């Protein structure tokens, strides 16, 4: 096949395979193990998807796969402007010209980044899976490759791996401060240091670029504000051709400025109508769905079997990263209790849990009901400080009341700090946040 892009593609293959492997912070991203599927690495912009592709490549190399069997190829290159779907076959052709011994004989791995710049790339990817002995990873920064639409566009041929901003453990690892033993086994000084680092994490969040003491609060805030602006413009307004972008920005201000708060589309719609803003409830529901699809935030519904109860009750909304809270909070500072609640939710989601909140028969609220993939259920209450007896009693009472509807669920109270000798009624489990957040992802202590 003749193509003006052939020499460029060949040189990019040679350059990528000769480049030294970058030194990156290892990510703890769950990968589905389903043979014959492409893996779409998705998540919010700037969360580290490209770095994760390089991590996967480096891991395979460390396991003994030669560099010639591993290809990272980025289509974000001005020299490839105008590349068409038909030109993508040149990539395969040139790769196997360089490494003919790999064709059909051994399984090579392609990491294709920013492939969405080529129209009809999905047809190429599906054909690659069907006709070549290639393991395929895809990622990109366009709205379509950020989202779960990629699995749909691949017609069931792709699975998803979601890359989020750093977890607490990943942030510690990035800073070279990840503990080498379980947190409960550290001495008092080590645990106090971890608590200090957790407070910083709650304030600053986990976006890779926002890490480090060298960045002042104003610079970090402007960096994160820029992330949100790009998401709103490219992944929501342009992607869905929204005609009322100002309403979207009001909605985002309301949602991200009220982390862990109850949010009702009906109330927000009524407020807009009182200000003379004409917009339908369906449009607001769609905006909320678009924001979640772009991974800017998560909303959780009431945990119950009744579809109607879930629909009529408010949802609770959490940003993808606690660093965004200070950007949208009128005070300019995050509520640390709500930030801890958001971080606990993110950790439950990393475990693959389906999460809702609980309203008990007596009107108490439990922050999370989590249904884990293995069938286990958890009731998780989050509290910044349980040193006050009345606070502790309120949190315990809510869990005990929730047990009426969820009798088989483990009950957990996760707090930032607690007196060493503090006891809670069995079978409630009291966890310091630094211990709970650093548990192995299988939930063992």
Tab-separated table of C-alpha atoms in Angstrom:
chain	number	residue	atom	x	y	z
A	1	UNK	CA	0.000	0.000	0.000
A	2	UNK	CA	1.332	3.400	-0.986
A	3	UNK	CA	0.979	6.139	1.576
A	4	UNK	CA	2.666	9.493	2.099
A	5	UNK	CA	2.731	8.655	5.805
A	6	UNK	CA	4.739	5.427	5.472
A	7	UNK	CA	8.208	6.891	6.224
A	8	UNK	CA	6.848	8.885	9.175
A	9	UNK	CA	5.080	5.864	10.635
A	10	UNK	CA	8.168	3.701	10.183
A	11	UNK	CA	10.375	6.269	11.910
A	12	UNK	CA	7.916	6.657	14.804
A	13	UNK	CA	7.961	2.877	15.314
A	14	UNK	CA	11.756	2.837	15.368
A	15	UNK	CA	11.935	5.837	17.704
A	16	UNK	CA	9.354	4.476	20.142
A	17	UNK	CA	11.041	1.096	20.404
A	18	UNK	CA	14.476	2.661	20.881
A	19	UNK	CA	13.338	5.165	23.503
A	20	UNK	CA	14.269	4.407	27.123
A	21	UNK	CA	11.320	3.381	29.267
A	22	UNK	CA	10.147	6.355	31.350
A	23	UNK	CA	10.332	6.219	35.124
A	24	UNK	CA	6.728	6.571	36.265
A	25	UNK	CA	4.728	6.142	39.425
A	26	UNK	CA	3.144	2.699	39.367
A	27	UNK	CA	-0.649	2.817	39.233
A	28	UNK	CA	-3.005	0.371	40.946
A	29	UNK	CA	-5.566	0.178	38.143
A	30	UNK	CA	-7.771	-2.890	37.876
A	31	UNK	CA	-7.542	-4.620	34.502
A	32	UNK	CA	-10.244	-6.981	33.218
A	33	UNK	CA	-8.902	-10.365	32.173
A	34	UNK	CA	-11.017	-11.318	29.151
A	35	UNK	CA	-9.165	-12.922	26.213
A	36	UNK	CA	-9.696	-11.539	22.739
A	37	UNK	CA	-10.800	-8.078	23.832
A	38	UNK	CA	-9.132	-4.748	23.317
A	39	UNK	CA	-8.581	-2.758	26.499
A	40	UNK	CA	-9.789	0.835	26.456
A	41	UNK	CA	-7.981	2.931	29.048
A	42	UNK	CA	-10.498	5.638	29.956
A	43	UNK	CA	-10.888	8.360	32.570
A	44	UNK	CA	-10.873	12.115	33.025
A	45	UNK	CA	-8.318	14.229	31.216
A	46	UNK	CA	-4.959	14.623	32.972
A	47	UNK	CA	-5.539	11.608	35.224
A	48	UNK	CA	-2.550	9.753	33.746
A	49	UNK	CA	-3.859	7.478	30.982
A	50	UNK	CA	-0.822	7.813	28.689
A	51	UNK	CA	1.517	7.164	31.608
A	52	UNK	CA	-0.507	4.066	32.432
A	53	UNK	CA	-0.031	2.751	28.881
A	54	UNK	CA	3.730	3.109	29.342
A	55	UNK	CA	3.466	1.334	32.698
A	56	UNK	CA	1.740	-1.621	31.036
A	57	UNK	CA	4.408	-1.702	28.337
A	58	UNK	CA	7.192	-1.629	30.942
A	59	UNK	CA	5.546	-4.411	32.943
A	60	UNK	CA	5.409	-6.683	29.918
A	61	UNK	CA	9.032	-5.912	29.142
A	62	UNK	CA	9.997	-6.756	32.731
A	63	UNK	CA	8.153	-10.058	32.324
A	64	UNK	CA	10.433	-10.970	29.444
A	65	UNK	CA	8.735	-9.626	26.328
A	66	UNK	CA	11.415	-8.050	24.070
A	67	UNK	CA	10.980	-4.388	23.123
A	68	UNK	CA	10.358	-5.347	19.486
A	69	UNK	CA	7.179	-7.112	20.635
A	70	UNK	CA	5.867	-3.962	22.329
A	71	UNK	CA	4.750	-0.922	20.347
A	72	UNK	CA	3.596	2.405	21.781
A	73	UNK	CA	2.313	4.655	19.010
A	74	UNK	CA	0.813	8.111	19.503
A	75	UNK	CA	-1.262	9.595	16.711
A	76	UNK	CA	-0.982	13.074	18.237
A	77	UNK	CA	1.636	14.258	15.766
A	78	UNK	CA	1.241	17.149	13.357
A	79	UNK	CA	3.123	15.129	10.718
A	80	UNK	CA	0.180	12.708	10.671
A	81	UNK	CA	-2.438	15.389	9.990
A	82	UNK	CA	-4.836	14.090	7.369
A	83	UNK	CA	-4.255	10.436	8.214
A	84	UNK	CA	-7.189	8.318	7.019
A	85	UNK	CA	-8.503	4.942	8.177
A	86	UNK	CA	-6.970	3.284	5.116
A	87	UNK	CA	-3.546	4.548	6.212
A	88	UNK	CA	-3.770	2.659	9.505
A	89	UNK	CA	-2.920	-0.584	7.742
A	90	UNK	CA	0.485	0.994	7.035
A	91	UNK	CA	1.195	0.865	10.770
A	92	UNK	CA	0.687	-2.895	10.836
A	93	UNK	CA	2.533	-3.379	7.573
A	94	UNK	CA	5.583	-1.389	8.670
A	95	UNK	CA	5.692	-3.000	12.099
A	96	UNK	CA	5.807	-6.515	10.639
A	97	UNK	CA	8.320	-5.478	7.975
A	98	UNK	CA	10.605	-4.508	10.849
A	99	UNK	CA	9.762	-7.618	12.889
A	100	UNK	CA	8.557	-10.350	10.484
A	101	UNK	CA	9.348	-13.074	13.025
A	102	UNK	CA	6.488	-11.822	15.217
A	103	UNK	CA	3.731	-12.141	12.618
A	104	UNK	CA	1.397	-14.978	13.642
A	105	UNK	CA	4.256	-16.678	15.500
A	106	UNK	CA	4.248	-14.651	18.712
A	107	UNK	CA	1.737	-12.359	20.369
A	108	UNK	CA	2.819	-8.739	20.219
A	109	UNK	CA	1.174	-5.811	21.999
A	110	UNK	CA	0.136	-2.479	20.498
A	111	UNK	CA	-0.539	0.570	22.700
A	112	UNK	CA	-2.357	3.041	20.457
A	113	UNK	CA	-2.710	6.505	22.004
A	114	UNK	CA	-4.868	9.302	20.577
A	115	UNK	CA	-6.101	7.005	17.804
A	116	UNK	CA	-9.421	8.846	17.789
A	117	UNK	CA	-7.891	11.523	15.552
A	118	UNK	CA	-8.362	9.067	12.688
A	119	UNK	CA	-11.965	8.690	11.564
A	120	UNK	CA	-13.341	5.127	11.513
A	121	UNK	CA	-10.481	3.890	13.687
A	122	UNK	CA	-12.959	1.430	15.256
A	123	UNK	CA	-13.129	-0.599	12.053
A	124	UNK	CA	-9.349	-0.857	11.999
A	125	UNK	CA	-9.192	-1.903	15.661
A	126	UNK	CA	-11.815	-4.632	15.225
A	127	UNK	CA	-10.070	-5.938	12.116
A	128	UNK	CA	-6.760	-5.987	13.983
A	129	UNK	CA	-8.284	-8.170	16.699
A	130	UNK	CA	-9.808	-10.511	14.136
A	131	UNK	CA	-6.887	-10.896	11.733
A	132	UNK	CA	-3.657	-10.474	13.730
A	133	UNK	CA	-2.116	-12.049	16.825
A	134	UNK	CA	-2.027	-8.705	18.631
A	135	UNK	CA	-2.999	-7.629	22.138
A	136	UNK	CA	-4.509	-4.176	21.788
A	137	UNK	CA	-4.679	-1.207	24.192
A	138	UNK	CA	-6.393	2.046	23.266
A	139	UNK	CA	-6.539	5.450	24.899
A	140	UNK	CA	-6.994	9.081	24.044
A	141	UNK	CA	-7.996	12.510	25.210
A	142	UNK	CA	-11.036	13.063	23.016
A	143	UNK	CA	-14.452	12.939	24.606
A	144	UNK	CA	-15.272	9.662	22.919
A	145	UNK	CA	-12.170	7.862	24.132
A	146	UNK	CA	-12.538	9.357	27.597
A	147	UNK	CA	-15.889	7.711	28.001
A	148	UNK	CA	-17.604	4.375	28.064
A	149	UNK	CA	-18.779	4.999	24.500
A	150	UNK	CA	-15.563	3.386	23.307
A	151	UNK	CA	-16.862	-0.045	24.311
A	152	UNK	CA	-20.048	0.610	22.354
A	153	UNK	CA	-18.183	1.839	19.291
A	154	UNK	CA	-16.092	-1.331	19.387
A	155	UNK	CA	-19.323	-3.408	19.356
A	156	UNK	CA	-18.477	-5.480	22.367
A	157	UNK	CA	-14.835	-6.000	21.395
A	158	UNK	CA	-13.410	-3.724	24.119
A	159	UNK	CA	-13.297	-3.781	27.907
A	160	UNK	CA	-12.600	-0.765	30.121
A	161	UNK	CA	-9.862	0.125	32.583
A	162	UNK	CA	-10.629	3.373	34.407
A	163	UNK	CA	-7.697	5.602	35.371
A	164	UNK	CA	-8.532	8.086	38.120
A	165	UNK	CA	-6.390	10.709	39.843
A	166	UNK	CA	-3.967	9.178	42.348
A	167	UNK	CA	-5.412	7.266	45.266
A	168	UNK	CA	-3.919	8.058	48.674
A	169	UNK	CA	-1.511	5.130	48.358
A	170	UNK	CA	-0.509	6.186	44.838
A	171	UNK	CA	0.058	9.777	46.009
A	172	UNK	CA	2.318	8.478	48.773
A	173	UNK	CA	4.161	6.304	46.252
A	174	UNK	CA	4.588	9.268	43.900
A	175	UNK	CA	6.171	11.249	46.741
A	176	UNK	CA	8.413	8.342	47.749
A	177	UNK	CA	6.564	7.969	51.061
A	178	UNK	CA	4.558	4.781	50.594
A	179	UNK	CA	4.914	2.689	53.801
A	180	UNK	CA	6.715	-0.637	53.440
A	181	UNK	CA	4.522	-2.344	56.031
A	182	UNK	CA	0.811	-2.276	56.953
A	183	UNK	CA	-0.130	1.099	58.419
A	184	UNK	CA	-1.287	-0.349	61.789
A	185	UNK	CA	2.210	-1.805	62.253
A	186	UNK	CA	3.923	1.566	62.004
A	187	UNK	CA	5.032	3.350	65.149
A	188	UNK	CA	3.257	6.382	66.547
A	189	UNK	CA	5.509	8.772	64.655
A	190	UNK	CA	4.933	6.944	61.371
A	191	UNK	CA	1.175	6.980	61.830
A	192	UNK	CA	1.179	10.673	62.736
A	193	UNK	CA	3.156	11.382	59.571
A	194	UNK	CA	0.647	9.420	57.490
A	195	UNK	CA	-2.216	11.401	59.012
A	196	UNK	CA	-0.412	14.643	58.163
A	197	UNK	CA	0.042	13.454	54.578
A	198	UNK	CA	-3.611	12.418	54.346
A	199	UNK	CA	-4.720	15.905	55.355
A	200	UNK	CA	-2.570	17.340	52.559
A	201	UNK	CA	-4.047	14.798	50.123
A	202	UNK	CA	-7.594	15.743	51.140
A	203	UNK	CA	-6.821	19.396	50.392
A	204	UNK	CA	-4.735	19.012	47.243
A	205	UNK	CA	-6.231	15.935	45.619
A	206	UNK	CA	-4.561	13.364	43.434
A	207	UNK	CA	-4.104	14.787	39.937
A	208	UNK	CA	-0.497	13.915	39.029
A	209	UNK	CA	0.447	17.453	37.943
A	210	UNK	CA	-0.944	18.927	41.158
A	211	UNK	CA	1.354	16.954	43.437
A	212	UNK	CA	4.342	18.318	45.304
A	213	UNK	CA	5.073	20.960	47.864
A	214	UNK	CA	6.634	23.250	45.260
A	215	UNK	CA	3.218	24.230	43.895
A	216	UNK	CA	1.481	27.011	45.802
A	217	UNK	CA	-2.254	26.903	46.469
A	218	UNK	CA	-3.134	29.538	43.871
A	219	UNK	CA	-1.192	27.794	41.100
A	220	UNK	CA	-2.773	24.457	41.976
A	221	UNK	CA	-6.246	26.005	41.972
A	222	UNK	CA	-5.717	27.610	38.570
A	223	UNK	CA	-4.323	24.356	37.167
A	224	UNK	CA	-7.374	22.429	38.337
A	225	UNK	CA	-9.764	25.134	37.173
A	226	UNK	CA	-8.222	24.795	33.735
A	227	UNK	CA	-8.860	21.047	33.778
A	228	UNK	CA	-12.536	21.642	34.495
A	229	UNK	CA	-12.821	24.322	31.796
A	230	UNK	CA	-11.412	21.937	29.168
A	231	UNK	CA	-13.771	19.156	30.238
A	232	UNK	CA	-16.782	21.451	30.052
A	233	UNK	CA	-15.840	22.903	26.673
A	234	UNK	CA	-14.579	19.844	24.802
A	235	UNK	CA	-16.226	16.895	26.522
A	236	UNK	CA	-19.651	18.368	27.203
A	237	UNK	CA	-20.453	21.598	25.323
A	238	UNK	CA	-18.793	20.790	21.987
A	239	UNK	CA	-19.391	17.054	22.125
A	240	UNK	CA	-23.116	17.346	22.835
A	241	UNK	CA	-23.675	20.696	21.080
A	242	UNK	CA	-25.180	22.294	24.196
A	243	UNK	CA	-27.038	25.503	23.515
A	244	UNK	CA	-27.033	26.792	27.134
A	245	UNK	CA	-23.441	26.579	28.362
A	246	UNK	CA	-24.067	29.092	31.151
A	247	UNK	CA	-26.635	26.756	32.712
A	248	UNK	CA	-24.051	23.979	32.597
A	249	UNK	CA	-21.569	26.185	34.457
A	250	UNK	CA	-24.183	27.060	37.094
A	251	UNK	CA	-24.884	23.363	37.474
A	252	UNK	CA	-21.191	22.546	37.923
A	253	UNK	CA	-20.815	25.323	40.498
A	254	UNK	CA	-23.776	23.925	42.413
A	255	UNK	CA	-22.522	20.332	42.263
A	256	UNK	CA	-18.814	20.819	42.952
A	257	UNK	CA	-19.413	23.544	45.515
A	258	UNK	CA	-21.571	21.205	47.589
A	259	UNK	CA	-19.615	17.949	47.813
A	260	UNK	CA	-21.535	15.136	49.536
A	261	UNK	CA	-24.650	17.268	49.591
A	262	UNK	CA	-28.065	16.174	48.394
A	263	UNK	CA	-28.862	17.394	44.892
A	264	UNK	CA	-32.298	17.457	43.298
A	265	UNK	CA	-32.850	18.244	39.632
A	266	UNK	CA	-36.381	19.354	40.526
A	267	UNK	CA	-35.140	21.955	43.024
A	268	UNK	CA	-32.405	23.187	40.710
A	269	UNK	CA	-34.946	23.452	37.887
A	270	UNK	CA	-37.315	25.424	40.108
A	271	UNK	CA	-34.498	27.795	41.056
A	272	UNK	CA	-33.678	28.413	37.390
A	273	UNK	CA	-37.335	29.057	36.587
A	274	UNK	CA	-37.543	31.586	39.426
A	275	UNK	CA	-34.683	33.441	37.745
A	276	UNK	CA	-36.418	33.317	34.385
A	277	UNK	CA	-34.072	30.749	32.818
A	278	UNK	CA	-36.004	28.567	30.327
A	279	UNK	CA	-34.735	24.983	30.358
A	280	UNK	CA	-36.413	21.592	30.685
A	281	UNK	CA	-35.787	19.040	33.406
A	282	UNK	CA	-34.782	16.484	30.796
A	283	UNK	CA	-32.002	18.797	29.616
A	284	UNK	CA	-30.696	19.101	33.190
A	285	UNK	CA	-30.766	15.329	33.622
A	286	UNK	CA	-28.775	15.027	30.403
A	287	UNK	CA	-26.228	17.606	31.583
A	288	UNK	CA	-25.673	15.670	34.800
A	289	UNK	CA	-25.214	12.457	32.807
A	290	UNK	CA	-22.732	14.194	30.476
A	291	UNK	CA	-20.660	15.411	33.454
A	292	UNK	CA	-20.516	11.898	34.865
A	293	UNK	CA	-19.627	10.448	31.457
A	294	UNK	CA	-16.688	12.879	31.295
A	295	UNK	CA	-15.608	11.582	34.742
A	296	UNK	CA	-15.774	15.040	36.320
A	297	UNK	CA	-18.021	13.793	39.107
A	298	UNK	CA	-20.025	10.873	40.453
A	299	UNK	CA	-23.569	10.922	41.752
A	300	UNK	CA	-24.975	8.163	43.932
A	301	UNK	CA	-28.612	7.325	44.478
A	302	UNK	CA	-30.504	6.047	47.500
A	303	UNK	CA	-29.614	2.391	48.114
A	304	UNK	CA	-32.905	0.509	47.874
A	305	UNK	CA	-34.735	-2.004	45.690
A	306	UNK	CA	-37.449	0.445	44.641
A	307	UNK	CA	-36.727	2.209	41.355
A	308	UNK	CA	-39.309	4.867	42.220
A	309	UNK	CA	-37.678	5.646	45.595
A	310	UNK	CA	-34.314	6.023	43.907
A	311	UNK	CA	-35.812	8.391	41.339
A	312	UNK	CA	-37.732	10.642	43.742
A	313	UNK	CA	-34.988	10.965	46.356
A	314	UNK	CA	-32.078	13.369	45.825
A	315	UNK	CA	-28.692	12.132	44.688
A	316	UNK	CA	-25.423	12.819	46.495
A	317	UNK	CA	-22.669	14.266	44.338
A	318	UNK	CA	-18.882	13.964	44.637
A	319	UNK	CA	-16.072	15.415	42.478
A	320	UNK	CA	-13.612	13.069	40.791
A	321	UNK	CA	-10.883	14.617	42.945
A	322	UNK	CA	-10.924	16.499	46.247
A	323	UNK	CA	-8.558	19.109	44.828
A	324	UNK	CA	-11.524	20.478	42.862
A	325	UNK	CA	-13.440	21.270	46.046
A	326	UNK	CA	-11.407	24.377	46.914
A	327	UNK	CA	-11.849	25.629	43.340
A	328	UNK	CA	-15.638	25.714	43.669
A	329	UNK	CA	-16.224	26.202	47.398
A	330	UNK	CA	-17.141	29.846	48.096
A	331	UNK	CA	-14.690	29.870	51.032
A	332	UNK	CA	-11.831	28.652	48.832
A	333	UNK	CA	-11.141	25.818	51.271
A	334	UNK	CA	-12.413	22.253	51.164
A	335	UNK	CA	-14.583	20.850	53.924
A	336	UNK	CA	-12.226	18.137	55.170
A	337	UNK	CA	-15.062	15.939	56.420
A	338	UNK	CA	-16.691	15.981	52.995
A	339	UNK	CA	-13.292	15.503	51.337
A	340	UNK	CA	-12.692	12.372	53.419
A	341	UNK	CA	-16.148	11.137	52.444
A	342	UNK	CA	-15.297	11.643	48.767
A	343	UNK	CA	-11.980	9.801	49.122
A	344	UNK	CA	-13.740	6.844	50.785
A	345	UNK	CA	-16.252	6.747	47.909
A	346	UNK	CA	-13.428	6.761	45.350
A	347	UNK	CA	-11.780	3.840	47.136
A	348	UNK	CA	-15.031	1.862	47.118
A	349	UNK	CA	-15.377	2.537	43.399
A	350	UNK	CA	-11.809	1.343	42.803
A	351	UNK	CA	-12.835	-1.924	44.452
A	352	UNK	CA	-15.585	-2.226	41.836
A	353	UNK	CA	-18.404	-1.626	44.323
A	354	UNK	CA	-21.866	-0.450	43.403
A	355	UNK	CA	-22.459	2.393	45.851
A	356	UNK	CA	-25.523	4.183	47.184
A	357	UNK	CA	-26.413	6.060	50.357
A	358	UNK	CA	-28.842	4.917	53.057
A	359	UNK	CA	-31.779	6.625	54.753
A	360	UNK	CA	-32.783	4.535	57.762
A	361	UNK	CA	-36.329	3.834	58.959
A	362	UNK	CA	-35.820	6.424	61.720
A	363	UNK	CA	-34.501	9.077	59.363
A	364	UNK	CA	-30.757	8.693	59.957
A	365	UNK	CA	-28.325	8.719	57.059
A	366	UNK	CA	-25.428	6.331	56.433
A	367	UNK	CA	-22.932	7.652	53.922
A	368	UNK	CA	-22.501	4.515	51.832
A	369	UNK	CA	-23.956	1.116	51.144
A	370	UNK	CA	-21.431	-0.751	48.985
A	371	UNK	CA	-22.192	-3.954	47.105
A	372	UNK	CA	-18.823	-5.491	46.248
A	373	UNK	CA	-18.219	-7.694	43.181
A	374	UNK	CA	-17.878	-10.829	45.335
A	375	UNK	CA	-21.324	-10.335	46.858
A	376	UNK	CA	-20.233	-8.832	50.188
A	377	UNK	CA	-22.095	-5.758	51.435
A	378	UNK	CA	-20.666	-2.938	53.513
A	379	UNK	CA	-22.314	-0.085	55.393
A	380	UNK	CA	-19.693	2.662	55.670
A	381	UNK	CA	-20.049	5.770	57.800
A	382	UNK	CA	-17.374	8.455	57.439
A	383	UNK	CA	-16.557	10.952	60.166
A	384	UNK	CA	-13.635	13.330	60.460
A	385	UNK	CA	-13.445	13.207	64.265
A	386	UNK	CA	-15.204	10.934	66.767
A	387	UNK	CA	-13.532	12.324	69.873
A	388	UNK	CA	-16.823	13.959	70.830
A	389	UNK	CA	-19.120	11.438	72.554
A	390	UNK	CA	-22.283	12.878	71.014
A	391	UNK	CA	-20.804	12.639	67.515
A	392	UNK	CA	-19.752	9.047	68.059
A	393	UNK	CA	-23.197	8.142	69.397
A	394	UNK	CA	-24.890	9.694	66.351
A	395	UNK	CA	-22.698	7.817	63.875
A	396	UNK	CA	-23.105	4.489	65.693
A	397	UNK	CA	-26.850	4.927	65.967
A	398	UNK	CA	-27.162	5.496	62.221
A	399	UNK	CA	-25.250	2.288	61.442
A	400	UNK	CA	-27.294	0.275	63.944
A	401	UNK	CA	-30.532	1.607	62.501
A	402	UNK	CA	-29.396	0.811	58.929
A	403	UNK	CA	-28.742	-2.777	59.947
A	404	UNK	CA	-32.499	-3.353	60.061
A	405	UNK	CA	-32.627	-3.126	56.259
A	406	UNK	CA	-29.118	-4.532	55.623
A	407	UNK	CA	-28.665	-7.275	58.250
A	408	UNK	CA	-25.839	-9.061	56.396
A	409	UNK	CA	-23.719	-5.981	55.755
A	410	UNK	CA	-20.434	-5.343	57.537
A	411	UNK	CA	-20.677	-2.069	59.445
A	412	UNK	CA	-17.664	0.251	59.343
A	413	UNK	CA	-16.986	3.632	60.887
A	414	UNK	CA	-14.061	5.311	59.097
A	415	UNK	CA	-12.631	8.354	60.863
A	416	UNK	CA	-9.583	10.554	60.489
A	417	UNK	CA	-8.663	10.295	64.156
A	418	UNK	CA	-9.956	8.587	67.288
A	419	UNK	CA	-8.682	8.031	70.828
A	420	UNK	CA	-6.559	4.842	70.954
A	421	UNK	CA	-8.805	3.216	73.552
A	422	UNK	CA	-12.090	4.162	71.888
A	423	UNK	CA	-14.532	1.272	71.628
A	424	UNK	CA	-17.664	0.930	69.511
A	425	UNK	CA	-20.448	-1.618	69.928
A	426	UNK	CA	-19.925	-4.911	68.106
A	427	UNK	CA	-20.142	-5.766	65.283
A	428	UNK	CA	-19.316	-2.219	64.151
A	429	UNK	CA	-15.690	-1.911	63.020
A	430	UNK	CA	-13.812	1.277	63.843
A	431	UNK	CA	-11.151	2.152	61.257
A	432	UNK	CA	-8.686	5.024	61.164
A	433	UNK	CA	-8.727	6.441	57.658
A	434	UNK	CA	-4.974	5.954	57.164
A	435	UNK	CA	-5.467	2.244	57.880
A	436	UNK	CA	-8.641	1.775	55.834
A	437	UNK	CA	-7.374	3.636	52.753
A	438	UNK	CA	-4.112	1.668	52.700
A	439	UNK	CA	-5.701	-1.764	53.045
A	440	UNK	CA	-5.006	-4.223	50.224
A	441	UNK	CA	-7.714	-3.938	47.592
A	442	UNK	CA	-9.048	-7.381	48.503
A	443	UNK	CA	-10.151	-5.855	51.805
A	444	UNK	CA	-7.815	-7.882	54.030
A	445	UNK	CA	-6.119	-6.089	56.895
